Amino acid sequence: MDTAEPFDVNFCFPVRELENDRIKLTPYIPSIHTHPYFALSLPHPELYTHIPFGPFSSASEVDDYLTGRILSDPALVLFAVIDKTRTDEFHVDNDGAFAGVIAYLNTSVANLSTEVGFVLIMPAFQRTHVTSNAVGLLLQYALNLPSEGGLGLRRVQWQTNSPNVASAAVAERMGFRKEALLKWDRVFHGGWETGKASNNRPMPRRGAAVESGESNKEPMGRDTVMLSLCCDDWEEGGKEKVEAAMNRR
């Protein structure tokens, strides 16, 4: 299939394919990428343990969520991650195998900031070069100056569920620094039923959700670890740290 077919990603900054010799990031097009995304993620509901959506029971459910979430939010753009060192049965990209998704979100033109998130790399591609190169490509595009082909942003943040130590470790390996723990930052609605990981804090009071009969348990709470990599960090060794992580063999 031709990934260059017209598709309005509705992002607040210019969007293009980002790639190096091992990884390509191409804007996620539902008609092309949902089939491999659903097929590869279906056997692994644990991929969704720490994020607010999923698991999904059908490809149409994926489209309903991702298409609506992305097209309605100009602060978010989702990329398909293509591993150029492999091939697969789906053949959605001539350059390699579908390996997962990654996104910019919570992006602000006024504040010159964005977030790297929705990092869902399929199990067969984890603990390889894929995650570091996918994250690195987004960091380079965000933080490099326009004269270097980047957006020249000042801040890139990374948020993760507090029990998700693996996610925080990836961020720190890529040069992000911990800023804060945001207690009771979010509610995982339906989290008990969908296998989410809670903050494991005792609930000090009853909430409206229980009192209205929505559930026999309080809605699950999440603490969020906030990390960032900013323009001064980038110019003071962050760029080289990211390049080293991407080049690791």
XYZ file of C-alpha atoms in Angstrom:
249
model
C 0.000 0.000 0.000
C 1.077 3.591 -0.607
C 1.634 5.375 2.704
C 1.822 8.666 0.798
C -1.909 8.686 0.022
C -3.590 11.956 1.074
C -4.534 11.985 4.737
C -5.156 14.980 6.969
C -3.285 14.401 10.227
C -4.530 17.759 11.585
C -1.351 18.440 13.609
C -0.362 21.932 14.721
C 3.204 21.610 13.367
C 4.413 20.393 9.962
C 4.415 16.594 9.753
C 6.759 14.511 7.644
C 8.286 11.068 7.673
C 11.243 10.781 10.045
C 13.840 8.102 9.463
C 17.384 6.853 9.778
C 19.038 3.680 8.545
C 17.080 1.414 10.918
C 13.718 3.030 11.706
C 11.088 5.032 9.869
C 8.229 6.952 11.470
C 5.349 7.622 9.119
C 2.022 9.287 10.011
C -0.478 6.651 11.116
C -3.167 6.102 8.483
C -6.024 3.942 9.803
C -6.785 2.307 6.461
C -3.170 1.133 6.238
C -1.882 0.622 9.763
C -4.832 -0.507 11.878
C -4.802 -4.074 10.546
C -1.228 -4.870 11.641
C -1.635 -2.823 14.817
C -4.670 -4.807 15.918
C -3.321 -8.183 14.791
C -0.048 -7.749 16.668
C -1.497 -6.173 19.816
C -4.507 -8.470 20.289
C -2.515 -11.309 21.958
C -0.850 -8.808 24.318
C -3.404 -6.917 26.443
C -0.556 -6.109 28.847
C 0.539 -3.424 26.370
C -2.311 -1.300 27.726
C -1.694 -1.766 31.455
C -0.399 1.747 32.034
C -2.297 3.829 29.469
C -5.848 5.210 29.465
C -7.176 3.282 26.458
C -7.422 -0.348 25.340
C -7.341 -3.272 25.130
C -9.398 -3.380 21.950
C -11.614 -6.246 20.850
C -11.774 -5.412 17.132
C -10.018 -3.396 14.457
C -13.066 -1.159 14.126
C -12.815 -0.386 17.832
C -9.199 0.674 17.280
C -10.276 2.950 14.443
C -13.148 4.422 16.433
C -10.787 5.387 19.248
C -7.625 6.355 17.407
C -9.279 8.150 14.512
C -11.552 10.171 16.755
C -8.832 10.938 19.276
C -6.270 11.991 16.683
C -8.415 13.888 14.209
C -10.130 15.842 16.964
C -6.877 16.998 18.575
C -4.416 19.198 16.646
C -1.979 18.839 19.565
C -1.513 15.124 18.783
C -0.078 13.156 15.885
C 0.383 9.392 15.845
C 3.171 7.697 13.893
C 3.500 4.120 12.723
C 6.929 2.719 13.610
C 8.572 0.789 10.770
C 11.610 -1.403 11.473
C 13.736 -1.157 8.336
C 15.871 -4.140 9.383
C 12.979 -6.629 9.057
C 10.106 -7.648 6.831
C 6.688 -8.966 7.835
C 3.526 -10.574 6.523
C 1.533 -7.340 6.414
C 3.541 -5.465 3.776
C 2.114 -2.086 4.756
C 5.429 -0.370 4.059
C 8.004 -1.267 1.449
C 10.803 -0.198 3.786
C 10.238 -2.752 6.539
C 8.034 -4.303 9.217
C 5.319 -2.653 11.294
C 6.699 -2.474 14.852
C 4.224 -0.316 16.782
C 3.164 3.282 17.284
C 4.462 6.439 18.942
C 3.112 9.980 19.171
C 3.574 13.625 19.884
C 0.794 14.812 22.193
C -0.072 17.793 24.399
C 1.741 19.931 21.849
C 1.659 23.723 22.156
C 2.753 26.098 19.404
C 2.487 29.052 21.782
C 4.712 27.415 24.392
C 7.038 25.608 21.964
C 6.481 22.316 23.752
C 5.321 18.769 23.139
C 5.228 15.334 24.741
C 6.422 11.940 23.539
C 3.817 9.334 24.387
C 1.592 6.462 23.261
C 4.821 4.449 22.950
C 3.418 1.028 22.071
C 6.150 -1.172 20.629
C 5.059 -4.714 19.863
C 6.714 -7.448 21.978
C 8.713 -8.926 19.081
C 10.444 -5.554 18.664
C 11.042 -4.727 22.313
C 14.578 -4.763 23.764
C 15.983 -4.001 20.314
C 17.006 -0.811 18.533
C 13.381 0.079 17.792
C 12.285 2.027 20.878
C 15.458 4.084 21.264
C 15.477 5.023 17.597
C 11.770 5.848 17.458
C 12.013 8.062 20.538
C 15.269 9.540 19.283
C 13.812 10.525 15.925
C 10.981 12.389 17.656
C 13.431 14.131 19.981
C 15.678 15.193 17.126
C 12.789 16.631 15.130
C 11.354 18.412 18.162
C 14.535 19.878 19.647
C 16.850 20.466 16.702
C 16.763 24.015 15.355
C 14.870 24.784 12.134
C 18.250 25.334 10.464
C 18.989 21.683 11.335
C 15.650 20.417 10.035
C 13.855 20.462 13.402
C 11.059 22.414 15.055
C 13.231 24.234 17.598
C 10.965 23.472 20.548
C 11.968 24.342 24.099
C 10.458 21.451 26.045
C 9.649 17.794 25.437
C 7.975 15.963 28.297
C 7.299 12.314 29.079
C 4.590 11.117 31.448
C 4.200 7.596 32.755
C 2.164 5.677 35.291
C 4.156 5.457 38.537
C 4.376 1.609 38.570
C 5.705 1.637 35.003
C 9.393 1.672 35.901
C 10.348 0.352 32.454
C 8.888 3.431 30.771
C 10.690 5.792 33.133
C 13.922 3.883 32.514
C 13.561 4.289 28.744
C 12.987 8.014 29.184
C 16.023 8.435 31.417
C 18.174 6.416 29.028
C 17.174 8.888 26.318
C 18.158 11.878 28.449
C 14.882 12.815 30.144
C 15.098 13.949 33.765
C 12.504 13.367 36.460
C 10.708 16.523 37.535
C 7.828 15.451 39.743
C 5.401 12.815 40.949
C 1.835 13.969 40.328
C -0.277 12.223 42.968
C -3.827 11.220 42.042
C -3.226 12.778 38.638
C -5.795 10.715 36.751
C -8.666 8.298 37.032
C -8.498 5.031 35.110
C -12.203 4.718 34.355
C -12.991 1.021 34.084
C -9.424 0.247 35.094
C -10.316 -2.661 37.385
C -12.089 -4.412 34.518
C -9.480 -3.688 31.822
C -6.324 -4.658 33.703
C -4.844 -1.238 34.418
C -2.188 -0.719 37.109
C -3.229 1.546 39.974
C -1.167 3.792 42.228
C -1.813 1.336 45.103
C -2.730 4.160 47.440
C -5.626 3.673 49.873
C -8.607 5.793 48.910
C -9.264 8.192 51.823
C -12.857 8.911 50.854
C -15.703 7.585 48.778
C -16.403 9.163 45.423
C -19.488 9.921 43.375
C -18.819 6.994 41.027
C -19.429 4.448 43.777
C -22.331 6.327 45.309
C -24.102 6.527 41.941
C -23.829 2.772 41.529
C -21.370 2.903 38.611
C -19.160 0.233 40.177
C -18.698 -1.673 43.398
C -15.182 -0.199 43.631
C -13.795 3.296 43.594
C -12.498 4.316 40.152
C -8.839 3.373 39.915
C -6.352 6.148 40.634
C -3.085 6.863 38.847
C 0.001 8.734 39.995
C 2.024 10.149 37.116
C 5.804 10.499 36.916
C 6.701 13.630 34.939
C 10.028 13.821 33.095
C 11.382 16.351 30.631
C 14.152 17.014 28.153
C 14.465 20.716 27.382
C 16.380 22.846 24.913
C 19.135 23.695 27.399
C 19.541 20.001 28.260
C 19.690 19.291 24.536
C 22.465 21.782 23.899
C 24.408 20.674 26.987
C 24.959 17.057 25.993
C 21.423 15.774 25.500
C 21.730 15.665 21.730
C 24.866 13.535 21.916
C 23.314 11.232 24.525
C 20.361 10.566 22.246
C 22.631 9.926 19.278
C 24.677 7.453 21.328
C 21.530 5.592 22.422
C 20.306 5.404 18.835
C 23.649 4.148 17.547
C 24.006 1.401 20.148
C 24.228 -1.978 18.411
